[in-house]
Coordinates of C-alpha atoms in Angstrom, one line a residue:
X172 CA 32.4 -73.8 92.0
X173 CA 33.5 -72.4 95.3
X174 CA 37.2 -72.9 96.2
X175 CA 38.2 -72.6 99.8
X176 CA 41.8 -72.2 101.0
X177 CA 42.5 -72.1 104.7
X178 CA 45.4 -70.0 106.0
X179 CA 47.3 -70.0 109.3
X180 CA 46.9 -66.3 110.3
X181 CA 45.6 -63.3 108.5
X182 CA 44.4 -59.7 108.7
X183 CA 42.7 -57.8 105.9
X184 CA 41.2 -54.4 105.0
X185 CA 38.1 -53.4 103.1
X186 CA 39.6 -53.8 99.6
X187 CA 42.2 -56.1 97.9
X188 CA 44.7 -53.2 97.7
X189 CA 44.4 -52.3 101.4
X190 CA 44.3 -55.8 102.7
X191 CA 47.4 -56.7 104.7
X192 CA 49.5 -59.8 104.1
X193 CA 49.8 -62.8 106.4
X194 CA 51.9 -62.0 109.5
X195 CA 53.8 -65.3 109.2
X196 CA 56.1 -64.4 106.2
X197 CA 57.9 -67.8 106.5
X198 CA 54.7 -69.5 105.2
X199 CA 55.3 -67.9 101.8
X200 CA 53.3 -70.7 100.1
X201 CA 50.3 -70.3 102.3
X202 CA 47.0 -69.3 100.8
X203 CA 44.1 -67.2 102.1
X204 CA 40.6 -66.4 101.0
X205 CA 39.3 -62.9 100.3
X206 CA 35.5 -63.0 100.1
X207 CA 33.7 -60.1 98.4
X208 CA 30.3 -59.3 96.9
X209 CA 30.2 -59.5 93.1
X210 CA 27.8 -60.3 90.4
X211 CA 27.8 -63.9 89.1
X212 CA 30.6 -64.2 86.5
X213 CA 33.6 -66.3 85.5
X214 CA 37.1 -65.1 85.6
X215 CA 40.7 -66.4 85.8
X216 CA 42.5 -66.0 89.1
X217 CA 46.1 -67.2 88.9
X218 CA 46.0 -70.8 87.8
X219 CA 42.4 -71.3 89.1
X220 CA 39.3 -71.0 87.0
X221 CA 36.6 -70.1 89.4
X222 CA 32.8 -69.9 88.8
X223 CA 31.3 -67.4 91.2
X224 CA 28.0 -68.6 92.7
X225 CA 25.3 -66.1 93.7
X226 CA 26.9 -63.1 95.3
X227 CA 30.1 -64.8 96.7
X228 CA 33.6 -64.7 95.4
X229 CA 36.3 -66.5 97.3
X230 CA 39.3 -64.5 96.2
X231 CA 42.6 -66.3 96.1
X232 CA 45.9 -64.7 96.7
X233 CA 49.5 -65.8 97.2
X234 CA 52.2 -64.7 99.6
X235 CA 55.0 -66.0 97.5
X236 CA 55.1 -62.7 95.5
X237 CA 53.8 -60.5 98.4
X238 CA 50.7 -59.5 96.3
X239 CA 47.6 -60.9 94.8
X240 CA 47.6 -63.2 91.8
X241 CA 45.6 -60.6 90.0
X242 CA 43.7 -57.5 90.9
X243 CA 40.1 -56.7 90.1
X244 CA 38.9 -53.1 90.6
X245 CA 35.3 -54.1 91.0
X246 CA 36.1 -55.9 94.2
X247 CA 36.0 -53.4 97.0
X248 CA 33.8 -54.6 99.8
X249 CA 34.9 -57.5 102.1
X250 CA 32.7 -59.0 104.7
X251 CA 34.0 -62.4 105.5
X252 CA 37.3 -64.2 105.9
X253 CA 37.7 -68.0 106.4
X254 CA 40.7 -69.2 108.3
X255 CA 41.8 -72.4 110.2
X256 CA 44.8 -73.3 112.4
X257 CA 46.3 -75.5 109.7
X258 CA 46.6 -75.2 105.9
X259 CA 44.0 -77.7 104.7
X260 CA 43.7 -76.9 101.0
X261 CA 40.0 -77.7 100.4
X262 CA 38.6 -77.7 96.8
X263 CA 35.1 -78.9 96.5
X264 CA 31.8 -78.1 94.7
X265 CA 29.2 -76.1 96.6
X266 CA 26.9 -79.1 96.7
X267 CA 29.6 -81.5 98.0
X268 CA 30.7 -79.7 101.2
X269 CA 32.0 -82.0 103.9
X270 CA 30.5 -82.3 107.3
X271 CA 31.8 -80.0 110.0
X272 CA 35.3 -80.6 111.4
X273 CA 36.2 -83.0 108.6
X274 CA 38.7 -82.1 105.8
X275 CA 40.5 -83.7 102.9
X276 CA 43.7 -85.5 104.0
X277 CA 46.4 -83.4 102.4
X278 CA 49.0 -86.2 102.5
X279 CA 47.2 -88.7 100.4
X280 CA 49.7 -89.5 97.7
X281 CA 48.1 -92.6 96.0
X282 CA 44.7 -94.3 95.7
X283 CA 41.4 -92.9 94.6
X284 CA 41.5 -89.1 94.8
X285 CA 39.2 -86.3 93.4
X286 CA 42.2 -84.8 91.5
X287 CA 42.3 -87.8 89.2
X288 CA 38.7 -89.0 89.5
X289 CA 36.2 -86.2 90.3
X290 CA 33.6 -88.6 91.4
X291 CA 35.9 -89.9 94.2
X292 CA 35.9 -88.4 97.7
X293 CA 39.4 -89.3 98.8
X294 CA 40.8 -89.9 102.2
X295 CA 39.5 -87.5 104.9
X296 CA 40.8 -86.4 108.3
X297 CA 39.1 -85.2 111.5
X298 CA 39.9 -81.7 112.6
X299 CA 42.1 -82.9 115.5
X300 CA 44.1 -85.0 112.9
X301 CA 44.0 -88.1 115.2
X302 CA 42.1 -90.3 112.8
X303 CA 41.5 -90.6 109.0
X304 CA 38.5 -91.7 107.1
X305 CA 39.2 -94.0 104.2
X306 CA 36.3 -94.5 101.8
X307 CA 35.0 -98.0 101.8
X308 CA 35.4 -99.5 98.3
X309 CA 32.5 -101.1 96.5
X310 CA 31.9 -104.8 96.9
X311 CA 33.7 -107.2 97.0
X312 CA 36.9 -105.1 97.6
X313 CA 35.4 -103.0 100.4
X314 CA 34.1 -106.0 102.2
X315 CA 37.4 -107.8 102.0
X316 CA 39.3 -104.8 103.5
X317 CA 36.6 -104.3 106.2
X318 CA 36.8 -108.0 107.1
X319 CA 40.6 -107.9 107.3
X320 CA 40.6 -105.0 109.8
X321 CA 37.8 -106.6 111.9
X322 CA 39.8 -109.9 111.9
X323 CA 43.0 -108.2 113.0
X324 CA 41.5 -106.1 115.7
X325 CA 39.1 -108.6 117.4
X326 CA 40.1 -110.7 120.4
X327 CA 38.9 -114.1 119.3
X328 CA 42.2 -115.6 118.3
X329 CA 44.2 -118.2 120.2
X330 CA 47.5 -120.0 120.1
X331 CA 50.1 -119.2 117.4
X332 CA 47.5 -117.3 115.3
X333 CA 46.9 -114.9 118.2
X334 CA 50.6 -114.2 118.6
X335 CA 51.1 -113.6 114.9
X336 CA 48.1 -111.2 114.7
X337 CA 49.3 -109.3 117.8
X338 CA 52.6 -108.8 116.0
X339 CA 50.8 -107.8 112.8
X340 CA 49.0 -105.0 114.7
X341 CA 52.3 -103.2 115.0
X342 CA 52.5 -102.8 111.3
X343 CA 48.9 -101.8 110.3
X344 CA 46.8 -98.8 111.2
X345 CA 44.6 -99.2 114.2
X346 CA 40.9 -99.7 113.2
X347 CA 38.1 -97.9 115.0
X348 CA 35.1 -99.2 113.0
X349 CA 32.9 -97.9 110.2
X350 CA 31.4 -94.4 110.0
X351 CA 28.7 -93.3 107.6
X352 CA 28.6 -89.6 106.5
X353 CA 26.3 -87.6 104.2
X354 CA 28.4 -86.2 101.3
X355 CA 27.1 -85.1 97.9
X356 CA 23.6 -85.8 99.0
X357 CA 24.4 -89.5 99.5
X358 CA 25.5 -91.6 102.4
X359 CA 29.1 -92.8 102.2
X360 CA 30.8 -95.4 104.4
X361 CA 34.4 -95.0 105.7
X362 CA 37.0 -97.1 107.5
X363 CA 38.0 -95.1 110.6
X364 CA 41.8 -95.6 111.0
X365 CA 44.6 -94.2 113.0
X366 CA 46.4 -91.3 111.3
X367 CA 49.9 -92.7 110.8
X368 CA 51.3 -89.2 110.3
X369 CA 49.7 -87.4 113.2
X370 CA 52.9 -86.9 115.2
X371 CA 54.9 -85.4 112.3
X372 CA 55.1 -81.7 111.8
X373 CA 56.3 -82.0 108.2
X374 CA 55.9 -85.6 107.2
X375 CA 57.8 -87.1 104.3
X376 CA 55.9 -90.1 102.9
X377 CA 56.2 -92.7 100.3
X378 CA 53.7 -95.3 99.1
X379 CA 55.2 -98.5 97.6
X380 CA 53.1 -101.4 96.2
X381 CA 54.7 -104.7 97.2
X382 CA 54.7 -108.0 95.3
X383 CA 55.4 -109.0 91.8
X384 CA 51.9 -110.3 91.3
X385 CA 49.4 -107.5 91.9
X386 CA 46.3 -109.5 90.7
X387 CA 44.4 -112.1 92.6
X388 CA 44.8 -115.8 91.8
X389 CA 41.3 -115.9 90.2
X390 CA 41.9 -112.9 88.0
X391 CA 41.0 -113.1 84.3
X392 CA 43.7 -113.1 81.6
X393 CA 42.5 -109.6 80.7
X394 CA 43.0 -108.4 84.2
X395 CA 46.5 -109.9 84.4
X396 CA 47.5 -108.2 81.1
X397 CA 46.1 -104.9 82.4
X398 CA 48.2 -105.1 85.6
X399 CA 51.4 -106.1 83.8
X400 CA 51.0 -103.2 81.4
X401 CA 51.0 -100.7 84.3
X402 CA 54.7 -101.5 85.1
X403 CA 56.2 -104.3 83.0
X404 CA 59.2 -105.0 85.2
X405 CA 57.3 -105.4 88.4
X406 CA 57.5 -109.2 88.0
X407 CA 61.3 -108.8 88.1
X408 CA 61.8 -106.4 91.0
X409 CA 58.6 -107.0 93.0
X410 CA 57.5 -103.5 93.9
X411 CA 56.3 -100.2 92.4
X412 CA 56.4 -96.7 93.6
X413 CA 52.8 -95.2 93.8
X414 CA 53.7 -91.7 95.1
X415 CA 55.6 -89.6 97.5
X416 CA 55.6 -86.2 99.2
X417 CA 58.8 -84.8 100.6
X418 CA 59.4 -81.6 102.6
X419 CA 62.6 -79.7 101.9
X420 CA 63.3 -77.6 105.0
X421 CA 66.1 -75.5 103.4
X422 CA 63.7 -74.0 100.8
X423 CA 60.5 -74.5 102.8
X424 CA 58.9 -76.3 99.9
X425 CA 57.2 -79.7 99.3
X426 CA 57.9 -82.0 96.4
X427 CA 55.1 -84.4 95.3
X428 CA 55.3 -87.2 92.8
X429 CA 52.5 -89.5 91.7
X430 CA 52.2 -93.0 90.3
X431 CA 52.6 -91.9 86.7
X432 CA 56.1 -90.7 87.6
X433 CA 56.7 -93.9 89.5
X434 CA 56.1 -95.9 86.4
X435 CA 59.0 -94.3 84.6
X436 CA 61.5 -95.4 87.2
X437 CA 63.7 -98.4 86.6
X438 CA 66.4 -100.0 88.8
X439 CA 69.2 -97.9 87.4
X440 CA 67.3 -94.8 88.3
X441 CA 66.5 -95.6 91.9
X442 CA 69.6 -94.0 93.6
X443 CA 69.2 -90.7 91.7
X444 CA 65.4 -90.9 91.5
X445 CA 62.8 -91.4 94.1
X446 CA 65.0 -92.6 96.9
X447 CA 67.3 -89.7 96.3
X448 CA 64.3 -87.3 96.5
X449 CA 62.9 -89.0 99.6
X450 CA 66.1 -89.0 101.6
X451 CA 67.3 -85.7 100.2
X452 CA 71.0 -86.3 99.5
X453 CA 71.9 -88.9 96.9
X454 CA 72.4 -86.7 93.8
X455 CA 75.6 -84.7 93.3
X456 CA 74.2 -81.3 94.1
X457 CA 72.6 -82.4 97.4
X458 CA 75.8 -84.1 98.4
X459 CA 77.8 -81.1 97.5
X460 CA 75.6 -78.4 99.2
X461 CA 74.6 -80.2 102.3
X462 CA 76.8 -80.5 105.3
X463 CA 78.0 -83.5 107.3
X464 CA 75.1 -83.4 109.7
X465 CA 72.6 -83.7 106.8
X466 CA 74.4 -87.0 105.8
X467 CA 74.2 -88.2 109.4
X468 CA 70.5 -87.4 109.5
X469 CA 69.9 -89.2 106.2
X470 CA 71.7 -92.3 107.5
X471 CA 69.5 -92.3 110.6
X472 CA 66.4 -92.0 108.5
X473 CA 67.3 -94.9 106.2
X474 CA 68.6 -97.1 109.0
X475 CA 65.3 -96.5 110.9
X476 CA 63.2 -97.4 107.9
X477 CA 65.3 -100.5 107.2
X478 CA 64.9 -101.7 110.8
X479 CA 61.1 -101.4 110.4
X480 CA 61.1 -103.1 107.0
X481 CA 63.2 -106.0 108.3
X482 CA 60.8 -106.5 111.2
X483 CA 57.9 -106.8 108.7
X484 CA 60.0 -109.3 106.6
X485 CA 60.7 -111.3 109.7
X486 CA 56.9 -111.5 110.4
X487 CA 56.3 -112.7 106.9
X488 CA 58.9 -115.4 107.1
X489 CA 56.9 -116.9 110.0
X490 CA 53.2 -116.3 109.1
X491 CA 51.1 -118.6 107.0
X492 CA 47.8 -116.8 107.7
X493 CA 47.4 -114.3 104.8
X494 CA 48.3 -113.7 101.2
X495 CA 48.5 -110.0 100.3
X496 CA 47.9 -108.9 96.7
X497 CA 48.1 -105.3 95.5
X498 CA 48.9 -104.1 99.0
X499 CA 51.3 -101.3 99.9
X500 CA 53.7 -100.1 102.5
X501 CA 53.8 -96.5 103.7
X502 CA 57.2 -95.1 104.7
X503 CA 57.3 -91.9 106.7
X504 CA 59.8 -89.7 108.5
X505 CA 60.0 -86.2 110.0
X506 CA 61.1 -83.7 107.4
X507 CA 61.7 -80.8 109.8
X508 CA 65.1 -81.4 111.3
X509 CA 64.5 -78.9 114.1
X510 CA 61.1 -80.5 115.0
X511 CA 60.5 -81.3 118.7
X512 CA 57.6 -83.7 118.0
X513 CA 57.7 -86.9 120.0
X514 CA 58.6 -88.9 116.9
X515 CA 61.2 -86.5 115.6
X516 CA 63.9 -88.5 113.7
X517 CA 62.0 -91.7 114.2
X518 CA 60.9 -93.1 110.9
X519 CA 58.0 -95.5 110.5
X520 CA 56.8 -98.2 108.1
X521 CA 53.2 -99.5 108.0
X522 CA 51.3 -101.9 105.7
X523 CA 48.2 -100.3 104.1
X524 CA 45.6 -101.2 101.5
X525 CA 44.0 -104.6 102.1
X526 CA 41.3 -104.9 99.4
X527 CA 42.9 -108.1 98.0
X528 CA 43.8 -110.2 101.0
X529 CA 43.3 -114.0 101.2
X530 CA 42.9 -115.6 104.6
X531 CA 43.9 -119.1 105.9
X532 CA 46.3 -119.8 103.0
X533 CA 48.5 -122.1 105.1
X534 CA 51.6 -121.2 103.1
X535 CA 54.2 -118.5 103.0
X536 CA 53.4 -115.4 101.0
X537 CA 56.3 -115.7 98.6
X538 CA 54.9 -113.0 96.3
X539 CA 55.0 -110.4 99.1
X540 CA 58.3 -111.6 100.5
X541 CA 60.0 -111.4 97.1
X542 CA 59.0 -107.7 96.7
X543 CA 59.9 -106.8 100.3
X544 CA 63.4 -108.4 100.1
X545 CA 64.1 -106.6 96.8
X546 CA 63.0 -103.3 98.2
X547 CA 65.2 -103.8 101.2
X548 CA 68.1 -104.7 98.9
X549 CA 67.8 -101.4 96.9
X550 CA 67.4 -99.4 100.1
X551 CA 70.6 -101.0 101.6
X552 CA 72.4 -100.2 98.4
X553 CA 71.3 -96.6 98.7
X554 CA 72.5 -96.4 102.3
X555 CA 75.9 -97.7 101.3
X556 CA 76.2 -94.9 98.8
X557 CA 75.3 -92.3 101.4
X558 CA 77.8 -93.7 103.8
X559 CA 80.5 -93.7 101.1
X560 CA 79.8 -90.1 100.3
X561 CA 80.1 -89.3 104.0
X562 CA 83.5 -91.0 104.2
X563 CA 84.7 -89.1 101.1
X564 CA 83.7 -85.8 102.7
X565 CA 85.7 -86.6 105.9
X566 CA 88.7 -87.7 103.8

């Protein structure tokens, strides 16, 4: 296996001991690669188990401790260094290298991913980070999602249907078509979609599955039981957390949680659990240590997301075109308070994942509406808590 880690800026000498550290000390979590000639062998470097292929070793070091994870006296001759403008974090087998200018999308927090299923590719992103590549799922799911995007982004609609679909476009990623790429000696098809996080410097994101019924109407009893087993109370609350990634500016660190953690959360945990992590200041310690302006920032973030959520709910109250099963919403905001990005302090909410969408239903999607309204209820409850804390501080 060859592991590649891309760093922001680096200089190095001719041996590990003489190599200089990254100039940007603030990026203490950044990783670099030291490439040296060695004989084929296997050794432990930090928490990575690396198989050296041929005469190449990609040597991993950490700036967190201002030194290497480990030293190896036999490594003395360096001849290559790999670096990119952004920390990409690529880990792939030698025979599965991605095409040029395409990288794994580091903010994928749910769905099919190589970390949980090695045979999966995961979401990819172009080097300019304008668009992402989502793997097209096997039939029939992949055809359903592809058909949904093509339906939404074509111009053949008229009347009320046209108006509703034009409104829906505001809530879903823009679709640019299908691209086929050679990966792992096979051709793979991808949905080319707008990168919803492209304007954020340090995006904080949450993926929430919406609807108390996550299986299709024609699902077998076995499938229904399987879905209910994932999260038994979903039929009561109508949503489930699939994952999140939050940037904490104070400590320059990122907190990531996956769907397994989400399954352990119940209504009484929401205010001190995932929503507290996402918006930073629900728990006692965050309220205690953060200043008034952090509370004000949190209020703006939550209010911005609630406004987007209610716009989606309003659309669902009017539409009778689609029924969405096992679909999600993606919440995002800028985690770097000092950011000057054009969407700084402007949260966003988008609908994603459309492998189980039914068209021309001619009835309200009560399943989705139920989950959406419940999620809004919990979010409003959280906002009330934050505002109460803010008033107590002023008193």
